[in-house]
Amino acid sequence: MSLNDARPRRVVNGGTSVNYGKEKPRDIVLGRNVHISCHEVTEPDADDEVTGEREAYMASVLARYRKSLLERTKHHLGYPYNLDLDYGALSQLQRFSINNLGDPFIESNYGVHSRQFEVGVLDWFARLWELEKNEYLGYITNCGTEGNLHGILVGREVFPDGILYASCESHYSIFKAARMYRMDCEKVNTLLSGEIDCEDFKAKLSLHKDKPAIINVNIGTTVKGAVDDLDLVIRTLEDTGFAHDRFYIHCDGALFGLMMPFVKLAPKVTFKKPIGSVSVSGHKFVGCPMPCGVQITRLEHINALSRDVEYLASRDATIMGSRNGHAPLFLWYTLNRKGYGGFQKEVQKCLRNAHYLKGRLTSAGIGAMLNELSSTVVFERPQDEEFTRKWQLACQGSIAHVVVMPNITIDKLDDFVDELIERRVVWYGNGKLQSPCVAPDIGEDNCLCVLHK
Amino acid sequence: MSLNDARPRRVVNGGTSVNYGKEKPRDIVLGRNVHISCHEVTEPDADDEVTGEREAYMASVLARYRKSLLERTKHHLGYPYNLDLDYGALSQLQRFSINNLGDPFIESNYGVHSRQFEVGVLDWFARLWELEKNEYLGYITNCGTEGNLHGILVGREVFPDGILYASCESHYSIFKAARMYRMDCEKVNTLLSGEIDCEDFKAKLSLHKDKPAIINVNIGTTVKGAVDDLDLVIRTLEDTGFAHDRFYIHCDGALFGLMMPFVKLAPKVTFKKPIGSVSVSGHKFVGCPMPCGVQITRLEHINALSRDVEYLASRDATIMGSRNGHAPLFLWYTLNRKGYGGFQKEVQKCLRNAHYLKGRLTSAGIGAMLNELSSTVVFERPQDEEFTRKWQLACQGSIAHVVVMPNITIDKLDDFVDELIERRVVWYGNGKLQSPCVAPDIGEDNCLCVLHK
């Protein structure tokens, strides 16, 4: 999920879409309800069943829609979703209303569930992050945001008067959580890479030494794919006088939480370190037709969550009530097919292809940044919204990014770079092709503008 | 979703499940992680691709699972899910990673979405609840709980120091919301029917006349299917001196929010009354393979939600970030096929069948309650957990219920009642068959125990 997931275009009255150049202020359009395009639901005619016209109409809408999905899937680069799905074996289950309501470890009388698959998937993740089977609680969520909402809530229940610390490049759901939960929140500065700046973290911690700390650690930020240094975060806490029973760390591993364990030399996300919870998305690196995620929490903290009898009214420790029972099946199927070994290969391929993309961009005179543990390549924002939309790039301010996922091949990257080079001649035309300066975003070393190259 | 969705069985160390009789205290098992059954994810062998053994193993697990789903679907009565699904036309779309991230009305660069279908569905619901197209905001949620979390959050943002009022038979997500959002909450008593007791509501309102009121109104409670009297709630607010700009009403229409409009003489849920939001589940009466819901909010309140610039960090007015793009397709497909007319017929059938069930039970000497606007039939809790599990009844205390959905036929109800009668002879055996007293739950008029019949 990108900070730009839902980047609004400025919309003027009447619903016409107006593109804005990057120098214009970026309006947030909230509280509007503009019907740009919509397949209206209409009331069937009395004779529809006889004529079959309605079925025919719906079939034609769906066939056109399928065609557009094929095309859109082909040209997708910007969001961290693995679109290479092969779930034919599961289509036999689509007709069932599978619902894992409540907690995966508390049986329900509703029989059409997939808890036995869900628990298998959770065990796999607990093993990945080195927590014993009987020492975690977890569940399969609807998305990365739910995982973050859960992690921060557990933190707050453990430390009701704790202060939430998160780098300013954290996913927006972290700040949404702070607001929802009425928590005091300190935004911590970041380094140029996008990592949390532990100097600033220390300074902010020192302001509230009397209050416990709840920390969101990014295992891959949304925009730059930067990985916060978990060890340094813990050391900073210790150095500032926070004992292990005075802080709670939630790791937002939306994308890289699953990739990092397979990167050689990468610092480990593991419950052997004093962290409370990790969440990761299932529809990103794994690939799944619908958004989902995995949330693993240290069991003792869930017990803290349950100390208030009132809270038990919820009968479970999840955020949601009814839960999608298909998602665990998709995850179970892929994990079983690929295994740790398969994921390792795919991670290596992604990192390799990300380096290839960065290389091709810089050879073409386009400044680019690729963090060490990441497959997110950051570069100048294209000047043309149509191009951005075609390749479905996520943008922020002056920069755009491509997140190299397993379904993104060298061929596709070549097509993209070739087209980008071609278009830039038009955008920066007149023979004096000059790259824009993106040093403030990606650093002077990575910038290839006339000043920095 | 029932209060009993995730009714825990008492579990002793070692993971063996122990049934308890109704006289024993009902333990809540939280913070346990008991692996009762689980399809473990295992690492593929090196030669799996050659031998095909892994594929064969997975296919056999899935085939067995499919068989159990068929059986479980056949014997389901207790949860308000329409299990009569016919979505073959949509199976061609399963292979796409469809994600409506953020707000349905704010375009995103991610192209593989189904917003055009989602907005069509939302318009249909806005029309049903009589709100103009340009006066609502809404989105398709992951479940009824998300709708309630959203509605209560909007209420709190409109009235930051408001008190939350909800009847004690409200869904647990309402109290979960109060805790999550750190709101003061007053639980209001209910009448025997399960409806909110407006005398008690008035008394509790009078205690906090200086604070605005945020009210959850149940359009169908979880256990008894009782519909709170919206008109009386509004009148009570007015009589107690609450002007329309001093309260916010959220209607939790999980199940009946969609059925009520089709019940003749039923009081209307409509935005022509001073309500702020309505939520309904999509996987219940409509029927959908995965949990989902619809949330419609009066536009002006969403604007209130957005007045704080900090909040804009979320770029949207939803609770989640990534959102399941398949759910809108399922809803769009069903709404188009059935139309208002089709739903009307199905609601009538459900009410008719619910009356039939109640009649069969009482003829057999089993006390039962059926609220006027409801298809939820409440009766004594069966004495045998195996029977309860077979028919997947939701239970609470001494009572159980069947929620008659469109897929529940007279034949199925007959099978159920016949088996229940047969078993009761065993449970209450020795020739002196006596019905237990359930008057405290369903009233003396409905009870058929030796004292009340």
Short mmCIF file of N, CA and C in Angstrom, two decimals, chain A residues 5-7 9 29-33 35 38-39 41-43 54-55 58 65-66 81 85 92 94-96 98 101 106-109 111 113-114 116 119 123-124 127 133 136-137 142 156-157 160 172 176 179-180 182 289-290 299 303 306 308 311-313 316 318-320 322 326 332-333 336-337 340-341 392-393, chain B residues 1 5-7 9 29-33 35 38-39 41-43 54-55 58 65-66 81 85 92 94-96 98-99 101 106-109 111 113-114 116 119 123-124 127 133 136-137 142 156-157 160 172 176 179-180 182 289-290 303 306 308 311-313 316 318-320 322 326 332-333 336-337 340-341 392-393:
data_model
loop_
_atom_site.label_atom_id
_atom_site.label_comp_id
_atom_site.label_asym_id
_atom_site.label_seq_id
_atom_site.Cartn_x
_atom_site.Cartn_y
_atom_site.Cartn_z
N ASP A 5 -1.55 5.48 -2.62
CA ASP A 5 -2.59 4.55 -3.06
C ASP A 5 -3.79 5.27 -3.60
N ALA A 6 -4.20 6.25 -2.85
CA ALA A 6 -5.46 6.88 -3.21
C ALA A 6 -5.19 8.34 -3.55
N ARG A 7 -4.14 8.53 -4.30
CA ARG A 7 -3.77 9.89 -4.62
C ARG A 7 -4.89 10.55 -5.41
N ARG A 9 -6.86 13.05 -7.77
CA ARG A 9 -6.65 14.08 -8.79
C ARG A 9 -7.58 15.21 -8.42
N VAL A 29 -8.88 15.81 -1.88
CA VAL A 29 -10.31 15.93 -2.13
C VAL A 29 -11.03 14.93 -1.23
N LEU A 30 -11.53 15.43 -0.15
CA LEU A 30 -12.28 14.56 0.76
C LEU A 30 -13.70 15.07 0.81
N GLY A 31 -14.58 14.21 1.21
CA GLY A 31 -15.94 14.66 1.38
C GLY A 31 -16.58 15.05 0.07
N ARG A 32 -16.09 14.51 -1.03
CA ARG A 32 -16.75 14.70 -2.30
C ARG A 32 -17.30 13.36 -2.70
N ASN A 33 -18.25 13.41 -3.57
CA ASN A 33 -18.83 12.17 -4.02
C ASN A 33 -19.07 12.37 -5.49
N HIS A 35 -19.26 10.97 -9.16
CA HIS A 35 -19.48 9.73 -9.92
C HIS A 35 -18.80 9.82 -11.27
N CYS A 38 -19.35 4.52 -13.48
CA CYS A 38 -20.14 3.67 -12.60
C CYS A 38 -21.03 2.76 -13.42
N HIS A 39 -20.99 1.46 -13.08
CA HIS A 39 -21.95 0.54 -13.68
C HIS A 39 -23.19 0.51 -12.81
N VAL A 41 -26.66 -0.18 -11.08
CA VAL A 41 -27.51 -1.36 -10.86
C VAL A 41 -28.92 -0.98 -11.25
N THR A 42 -29.52 -1.72 -12.15
CA THR A 42 -30.87 -1.38 -12.59
C THR A 42 -31.85 -2.49 -12.22
N GLU A 43 -33.10 -2.13 -12.13
CA GLU A 43 -34.14 -3.08 -11.76
C GLU A 43 -34.44 -3.97 -12.97
N ARG A 54 -31.11 -9.52 -19.75
CA ARG A 54 -30.32 -9.06 -18.61
C ARG A 54 -29.03 -9.87 -18.46
N GLU A 55 -29.17 -11.19 -18.53
CA GLU A 55 -27.98 -12.04 -18.43
C GLU A 55 -26.98 -11.66 -19.52
N MET A 58 -25.27 -8.36 -18.66
CA MET A 58 -24.28 -8.50 -17.60
C MET A 58 -23.05 -9.25 -18.08
N TYR A 65 -14.99 -5.94 -18.82
CA TYR A 65 -14.24 -5.67 -17.60
C TYR A 65 -13.03 -6.60 -17.50
N ARG A 66 -13.25 -7.87 -17.83
CA ARG A 66 -12.16 -8.83 -17.78
C ARG A 66 -11.03 -8.41 -18.72
N TYR A 81 2.39 -5.32 -5.55
CA TYR A 81 1.53 -6.49 -5.62
C TYR A 81 2.10 -7.48 -6.62
N LEU A 85 -0.70 -14.75 -10.44
CA LEU A 85 -1.54 -15.63 -9.64
C LEU A 85 -1.89 -16.90 -10.41
N GLN A 92 -12.78 -24.27 -7.30
CA GLN A 92 -13.87 -25.14 -6.84
C GLN A 92 -14.45 -24.69 -5.50
N GLN A 94 -14.91 -21.41 -4.63
CA GLN A 94 -15.44 -20.05 -4.67
C GLN A 94 -16.91 -19.97 -4.28
N ARG A 95 -17.63 -21.05 -4.51
CA ARG A 95 -19.08 -21.00 -4.27
C ARG A 95 -19.47 -21.14 -2.81
N PHE A 96 -18.48 -21.29 -1.93
CA PHE A 96 -18.80 -21.44 -0.51
C PHE A 96 -18.60 -20.13 0.24
N ILE A 98 -17.20 -18.92 3.01
CA ILE A 98 -16.23 -19.35 4.03
C ILE A 98 -15.90 -18.17 4.94
N LEU A 101 -15.05 -16.48 11.44
CA LEU A 101 -15.42 -15.42 12.38
C LEU A 101 -14.72 -15.56 13.70
N ILE A 106 -10.23 -19.99 18.53
CA ILE A 106 -11.45 -20.27 19.29
C ILE A 106 -12.46 -20.83 18.32
N GLU A 107 -12.87 -22.05 18.56
CA GLU A 107 -13.80 -22.68 17.63
C GLU A 107 -15.16 -21.99 17.66
N SER A 108 -15.81 -21.98 16.53
CA SER A 108 -17.14 -21.40 16.44
C SER A 108 -18.08 -22.50 15.99
N ASN A 109 -19.36 -22.31 16.20
CA ASN A 109 -20.32 -23.31 15.71
C ASN A 109 -20.51 -23.23 14.20
N GLY A 111 -19.79 -23.85 10.69
CA GLY A 111 -18.94 -24.92 10.19
C GLY A 111 -18.21 -24.63 8.89
N HIS A 113 -15.82 -22.89 7.54
CA HIS A 113 -14.65 -22.04 7.83
C HIS A 113 -13.40 -22.70 7.29
N SER A 114 -12.28 -22.03 7.43
CA SER A 114 -11.00 -22.59 6.97
C SER A 114 -9.92 -22.40 8.03
N GLN A 116 -8.44 -24.49 9.90
CA GLN A 116 -7.37 -25.47 9.88
C GLN A 116 -6.26 -25.06 8.90
N VAL A 119 -4.52 -21.67 10.60
CA VAL A 119 -3.54 -21.94 11.65
C VAL A 119 -2.24 -22.48 11.04
N ASP A 123 1.34 -20.68 11.68
CA ASP A 123 2.51 -21.40 12.19
C ASP A 123 3.73 -21.16 11.31
N TRP A 124 3.49 -21.15 10.01
CA TRP A 124 4.58 -20.94 9.06
C TRP A 124 5.24 -19.57 9.31
N ARG A 127 7.16 -19.43 12.58
CA ARG A 127 8.46 -20.08 12.41
C ARG A 127 9.42 -19.13 11.71
N LYS A 133 5.35 -22.07 18.49
CA LYS A 133 3.93 -22.29 18.20
C LYS A 133 3.02 -21.89 19.34
N TYR A 136 2.58 -17.57 20.40
CA TYR A 136 2.03 -16.47 19.62
C TYR A 136 0.51 -16.56 19.57
N LEU A 137 -0.10 -15.43 19.29
CA LEU A 137 -1.45 -15.43 18.77
C LEU A 137 -1.39 -14.62 17.48
N ASN A 142 -7.48 -8.48 6.90
CA ASN A 142 -7.98 -8.05 5.60
C ASN A 142 -6.97 -7.23 4.82
N ARG A 156 -1.14 -0.08 22.85
CA ARG A 156 -1.84 0.86 23.73
C ARG A 156 -2.47 0.14 24.93
N GLU A 157 -2.96 -1.08 24.71
CA GLU A 157 -3.56 -1.80 25.83
C GLU A 157 -2.49 -2.23 26.83
N PRO A 160 -1.38 1.88 28.46
CA PRO A 160 -2.48 2.81 28.17
C PRO A 160 -2.05 4.28 28.07
N TYR A 172 0.35 5.64 6.38
CA TYR A 172 -0.64 6.53 6.98
C TYR A 172 -1.53 5.85 8.01
N LYS A 176 -3.40 7.18 11.42
CA LYS A 176 -4.84 6.95 11.53
C LYS A 176 -5.12 6.26 12.87
N ARG A 179 -4.91 8.60 15.85
CA ARG A 179 -6.09 9.43 15.95
C ARG A 179 -7.30 8.63 16.45
N MET A 180 -7.50 7.45 15.86
CA MET A 180 -8.63 6.61 16.26
C MET A 180 -8.56 6.28 17.75
N ARG A 182 -6.93 7.79 20.10
CA ARG A 182 -6.66 8.92 21.00
C ARG A 182 -5.35 8.74 21.75
N PRO A 289 -5.57 -12.86 -4.76
CA PRO A 289 -6.55 -12.05 -5.52
C PRO A 289 -7.22 -10.95 -4.70
N MET A 290 -7.25 -11.12 -3.37
CA MET A 290 -7.85 -10.06 -2.56
C MET A 290 -6.86 -9.64 -1.48
N LEU A 299 2.15 -13.87 22.59
CA LEU A 299 0.98 -14.29 23.36
C LEU A 299 0.79 -13.49 24.64
N ASN A 303 -2.64 -11.50 26.31
CA ASN A 303 -3.19 -11.69 27.64
C ASN A 303 -3.38 -10.35 28.34
N SER A 306 -6.47 -8.79 27.33
CA SER A 306 -7.72 -9.38 27.80
C SER A 306 -7.95 -9.16 29.29
N ASP A 308 -9.02 -6.72 30.91
CA ASP A 308 -10.23 -6.00 31.25
C ASP A 308 -11.44 -6.82 30.84
N TYR A 311 -13.65 -5.96 27.91
CA TYR A 311 -13.13 -6.20 26.58
C TYR A 311 -13.53 -7.57 26.07
N LEU A 312 -13.74 -8.47 26.98
CA LEU A 312 -14.09 -9.84 26.60
C LEU A 312 -15.38 -9.90 25.81
N ALA A 313 -16.15 -8.86 25.91
CA ALA A 313 -17.37 -8.82 25.11
C ALA A 313 -17.06 -9.12 23.66
N ASP A 316 -12.88 -12.22 21.26
CA ASP A 316 -11.70 -12.54 20.47
C ASP A 316 -10.76 -11.37 20.51
N THR A 318 -9.31 -10.03 17.75
CA THR A 318 -9.12 -9.48 16.40
C THR A 318 -9.79 -8.11 16.32
N ILE A 319 -9.53 -7.41 15.24
CA ILE A 319 -10.23 -6.14 15.04
C ILE A 319 -11.59 -6.43 14.42
N MET A 320 -11.62 -7.31 13.45
CA MET A 320 -12.86 -7.59 12.74
C MET A 320 -13.65 -8.71 13.42
N SER A 322 -16.51 -11.01 11.43
CA SER A 322 -16.48 -11.97 10.34
C SER A 322 -15.17 -11.78 9.58
N HIS A 326 -11.49 -17.30 2.57
CA HIS A 326 -10.81 -17.69 1.33
C HIS A 326 -9.33 -17.31 1.37
N TRP A 332 -2.23 -20.53 2.10
CA TRP A 332 -1.81 -21.90 2.37
C TRP A 332 -1.32 -22.57 1.09
N TYR A 333 -2.07 -22.35 0.03
CA TYR A 333 -1.75 -22.98 -1.24
C TYR A 333 -0.38 -22.50 -1.76
N ASN A 336 2.63 -23.60 0.54
CA ASN A 336 2.93 -25.02 0.36
C ASN A 336 3.64 -25.28 -0.96
N ARG A 337 3.22 -24.58 -1.99
CA ARG A 337 3.84 -24.83 -3.30
C ARG A 337 5.26 -24.30 -3.36
N TYR A 340 9.85 -22.03 1.79
CA TYR A 340 10.88 -21.03 2.06
C TYR A 340 11.86 -20.94 0.90
N GLY A 341 12.18 -22.11 0.34
CA GLY A 341 13.13 -22.15 -0.77
C GLY A 341 12.63 -21.38 -1.97
N GLN A 392 0.79 2.71 -14.00
CA GLN A 392 0.28 2.63 -12.63
C GLN A 392 1.39 2.85 -11.60
N LEU A 393 2.12 3.94 -11.80
CA LEU A 393 3.19 4.28 -10.87
C LEU A 393 2.62 4.98 -9.65
N MET B 1 -23.59 -11.74 11.96
CA MET B 1 -22.61 -12.09 12.95
C MET B 1 -23.31 -12.21 14.28
N ASP B 5 -20.80 -15.92 17.53
CA ASP B 5 -19.98 -16.29 16.39
C ASP B 5 -18.80 -17.14 16.81
N ALA B 6 -18.15 -16.68 17.85
CA ALA B 6 -16.91 -17.33 18.21
C ALA B 6 -17.05 -17.89 19.61
N ARG B 7 -18.14 -18.54 19.86
CA ARG B 7 -18.37 -19.05 21.19
C ARG B 7 -17.31 -20.08 21.55
N ARG B 9 -15.39 -23.05 23.31
CA ARG B 9 -15.62 -24.20 24.16
C ARG B 9 -14.53 -24.19 25.21
N VAL B 29 -12.19 -18.14 26.68
CA VAL B 29 -10.81 -18.57 26.54
C VAL B 29 -10.10 -17.59 25.63
N LEU B 30 -9.38 -16.71 26.23
CA LEU B 30 -8.62 -15.76 25.43
C LEU B 30 -7.15 -16.01 25.71
N GLY B 31 -6.33 -15.56 24.80
CA GLY B 31 -4.92 -15.66 25.07
C GLY B 31 -4.44 -17.11 25.13
N ARG B 32 -5.18 -18.00 24.50
CA ARG B 32 -4.70 -19.36 24.35
C ARG B 32 -4.41 -19.56 22.88
N ASN B 33 -3.60 -20.52 22.65
CA ASN B 33 -3.28 -20.79 21.26
C ASN B 33 -3.24 -22.30 21.19
N HIS B 35 -3.78 -25.64 19.15
CA HIS B 35 -3.84 -26.15 17.79
C HIS B 35 -4.71 -27.40 17.74
N CYS B 38 -5.13 -28.62 12.14
CA CYS B 38 -4.34 -27.69 11.35
C CYS B 38 -3.72 -28.40 10.18
N HIS B 39 -3.85 -27.84 8.99
CA HIS B 39 -3.14 -28.37 7.83
C HIS B 39 -1.79 -27.66 7.77
N VAL B 41 1.79 -26.28 6.87
CA VAL B 41 2.50 -25.95 5.64
C VAL B 41 3.87 -26.60 5.73
N THR B 42 4.21 -27.39 4.76
CA THR B 42 5.52 -28.07 4.81
C THR B 42 6.39 -27.62 3.65
N GLU B 43 7.67 -27.76 3.83
CA GLU B 43 8.64 -27.35 2.80
C GLU B 43 8.63 -28.39 1.68
N ARG B 54 3.64 -33.50 -4.39
CA ARG B 54 3.10 -32.39 -3.61
C ARG B 54 1.76 -31.93 -4.18
N GLU B 55 1.74 -31.76 -5.50
CA GLU B 55 0.48 -31.34 -6.13
C GLU B 55 -0.63 -32.34 -5.81
N MET B 58 -1.77 -31.92 -2.17
CA MET B 58 -2.59 -30.73 -1.98
C MET B 58 -3.97 -30.90 -2.61
N TYR B 65 -11.55 -31.24 1.71
CA TYR B 65 -12.07 -30.00 2.29
C TYR B 65 -13.36 -29.58 1.59
N ARG B 66 -13.35 -29.69 0.26
CA ARG B 66 -14.54 -29.31 -0.50
C ARG B 66 -15.74 -30.16 -0.09
N TYR B 81 -26.49 -16.24 7.27
CA TYR B 81 -25.80 -16.18 5.99
C TYR B 81 -26.64 -16.89 4.95
N LEU B 85 -25.41 -19.57 -3.22
CA LEU B 85 -24.58 -18.72 -4.08
C LEU B 85 -24.52 -19.28 -5.50
N GLN B 92 -14.29 -16.22 -13.79
CA GLN B 92 -13.26 -15.75 -14.72
C GLN B 92 -12.44 -14.60 -14.14
N GLN B 94 -11.44 -14.43 -10.86
CA GLN B 94 -10.74 -14.79 -9.63
C GLN B 94 -9.24 -14.62 -9.72
N ARG B 95 -8.70 -14.72 -10.92
CA ARG B 95 -7.25 -14.68 -11.06
C ARG B 95 -6.66 -13.28 -11.00
N PHE B 96 -7.53 -12.26 -10.84
CA PHE B 96 -7.00 -10.90 -10.79
C PHE B 96 -6.90 -10.38 -9.36
N ILE B 98 -7.71 -7.76 -7.49
CA ILE B 98 -8.55 -6.56 -7.59
C ILE B 98 -8.60 -5.86 -6.24
N ASN B 99 -8.23 -4.60 -6.24
CA ASN B 99 -8.03 -3.87 -4.99
C ASN B 99 -8.56 -2.44 -5.14
N LEU B 101 -8.24 0.26 -3.35
CA LEU B 101 -7.59 0.90 -2.21
C LEU B 101 -8.10 2.32 -1.99
N ILE B 106 -12.32 8.43 -4.78
CA ILE B 106 -11.04 9.08 -5.09
C ILE B 106 -10.25 8.12 -5.96
N GLU B 107 -9.96 8.54 -7.17
CA GLU B 107 -9.26 7.65 -8.08
C GLU B 107 -7.85 7.37 -7.60
N SER B 108 -7.38 6.17 -7.91
CA SER B 108 -6.03 5.79 -7.55
C SER B 108 -5.32 5.45 -8.85
N ASN B 109 -3.99 5.46 -8.83
CA ASN B 109 -3.27 5.05 -10.03
C ASN B 109 -3.30 3.55 -10.24
N GLY B 111 -4.61 0.35 -11.36
CA GLY B 111 -5.65 0.17 -12.37
C GLY B 111 -6.53 -1.05 -12.19
N HIS B 113 -8.88 -2.39 -10.36
CA HIS B 113 -9.87 -2.13 -9.32
C HIS B 113 -11.27 -2.38 -9.87
N SER B 114 -12.25 -2.23 -8.99
CA SER B 114 -13.64 -2.41 -9.43
C SER B 114 -14.52 -1.27 -8.91
N GLN B 116 -15.95 1.12 -10.39
CA GLN B 116 -17.13 1.43 -11.18
C GLN B 116 -18.31 0.53 -10.77
N VAL B 119 -19.34 1.77 -6.91
CA VAL B 119 -20.18 2.97 -6.86
C VAL B 119 -21.61 2.64 -7.29
N ASP B 123 -24.79 3.37 -4.87
CA ASP B 123 -25.95 4.15 -5.31
C ASP B 123 -27.25 3.40 -5.04
N TRP B 124 -27.21 2.09 -5.28
CA TRP B 124 -28.41 1.26 -5.07
C TRP B 124 -28.84 1.33 -3.61
N ARG B 127 -30.20 4.73 -2.60
CA ARG B 127 -31.57 4.85 -3.07
C ARG B 127 -32.51 4.11 -2.12
N LYS B 133 -27.87 10.75 -4.43
CA LYS B 133 -26.55 10.34 -4.91
C LYS B 133 -25.42 11.27 -4.45
N TYR B 136 -24.30 11.43 -0.15
CA TYR B 136 -23.75 10.38 0.70
C TYR B 136 -22.28 10.14 0.39
N LEU B 137 -21.58 9.57 1.34
CA LEU B 137 -20.33 8.90 1.06
C LEU B 137 -20.48 7.50 1.63
N ASN B 142 -15.33 -4.75 4.83
CA ASN B 142 -14.99 -6.17 4.96
C ASN B 142 -16.00 -6.97 5.76
N ARG B 156 -18.07 9.97 16.72
CA ARG B 156 -17.13 10.56 17.68
C ARG B 156 -16.43 11.78 17.11
N GLU B 157 -16.14 11.75 15.80
CA GLU B 157 -15.48 12.90 15.20
C GLU B 157 -16.42 14.09 15.13
N PRO B 160 -16.75 15.03 19.57
CA PRO B 160 -15.60 14.43 20.26
C PRO B 160 -15.86 14.10 21.73
N TYR B 172 -21.30 -6.98 19.67
CA TYR B 172 -20.13 -6.68 20.50
C TYR B 172 -19.18 -5.66 19.87
N LYS B 176 -16.68 -2.84 21.48
CA LYS B 176 -15.28 -2.86 21.06
C LYS B 176 -14.88 -1.45 20.57
N ARG B 179 -14.34 1.03 23.40
CA ARG B 179 -13.05 0.80 24.04
C ARG B 179 -11.89 1.29 23.15
N MET B 180 -11.94 0.90 21.87
CA MET B 180 -10.89 1.32 20.94
C MET B 180 -10.77 2.84 20.89
N ARG B 182 -11.83 5.04 23.01
CA ARG B 182 -11.82 5.72 24.31
C ARG B 182 -13.01 6.67 24.46
N PRO B 289 -19.53 -15.00 -1.16
CA PRO B 289 -18.59 -16.02 -0.66
C PRO B 289 -17.67 -15.52 0.45
N MET B 290 -17.46 -14.20 0.53
CA MET B 290 -16.61 -13.69 1.61
C MET B 290 -17.36 -12.60 2.36
N ASN B 303 -17.53 15.36 5.99
CA ASN B 303 -16.81 16.63 5.94
C ASN B 303 -16.35 17.03 7.33
N SER B 306 -13.26 15.36 8.20
CA SER B 306 -12.05 15.79 7.51
C SER B 306 -11.58 17.16 7.94
N ASP B 308 -9.99 18.13 10.43
CA ASP B 308 -8.67 18.16 11.03
C ASP B 308 -7.63 17.76 9.99
N TYR B 311 -5.80 14.47 9.99
CA TYR B 311 -6.55 13.30 9.58
C TYR B 311 -6.40 13.02 8.10
N LEU B 312 -6.13 14.08 7.36
CA LEU B 312 -6.01 13.94 5.92
C LEU B 312 -4.89 13.00 5.54
N ALA B 313 -3.99 12.76 6.46
CA ALA B 313 -2.92 11.82 6.18
C ALA B 313 -3.48 10.49 5.69
N ASP B 316 -8.35 9.30 2.90
CA ASP B 316 -9.65 8.74 2.60
C ASP B 316 -10.43 8.67 3.88
N THR B 318 -12.10 5.89 4.91
CA THR B 318 -12.41 4.50 5.24
C THR B 318 -11.60 4.08 6.46
N ILE B 319 -11.92 2.91 6.99
CA ILE B 319 -11.10 2.39 8.09
C ILE B 319 -9.90 1.65 7.50
N MET B 320 -10.11 0.89 6.46
CA MET B 320 -9.04 0.10 5.87
C MET B 320 -8.29 0.87 4.79
N SER B 322 -6.10 -0.99 1.77
CA SER B 322 -6.42 -1.86 0.65
C SER B 322 -7.80 -2.47 0.90
N HIS B 326 -13.16 -7.78 -5.12
CA HIS B 326 -14.07 -8.82 -5.61
C HIS B 326 -15.47 -8.67 -5.00
N TRP B 332 -22.73 -6.44 -6.91
CA TRP B 332 -23.28 -5.86 -8.14
C TRP B 332 -24.03 -6.92 -8.94
N TYR B 333 -23.43 -8.09 -9.03
CA TYR B 333 -24.02 -9.17 -9.81
C TYR B 333 -25.38 -9.59 -9.24
N ASN B 336 -28.13 -6.76 -9.43
CA ASN B 336 -28.63 -6.64 -10.79
C ASN B 336 -29.56 -7.78 -11.17
N ARG B 337 -29.23 -8.97 -10.73
CA ARG B 337 -30.06 -10.12 -11.09
C ARG B 337 -31.39 -10.10 -10.38
N TYR B 340 -34.82 -4.93 -6.58
CA TYR B 340 -35.66 -4.72 -5.40
C TYR B 340 -36.78 -5.76 -5.37
N GLY B 341 -37.34 -6.03 -6.55
CA GLY B 341 -38.44 -6.99 -6.63
C GLY B 341 -38.04 -8.37 -6.16
N GLN B 392 -25.18 -26.20 13.39
CA GLN B 392 -24.50 -24.91 13.47
C GLN B 392 -25.40 -23.82 14.03
N LEU B 393 -25.99 -24.13 15.16
CA LEU B 393 -26.86 -23.16 15.83
C LEU B 393 -26.03 -22.18 16.63
#
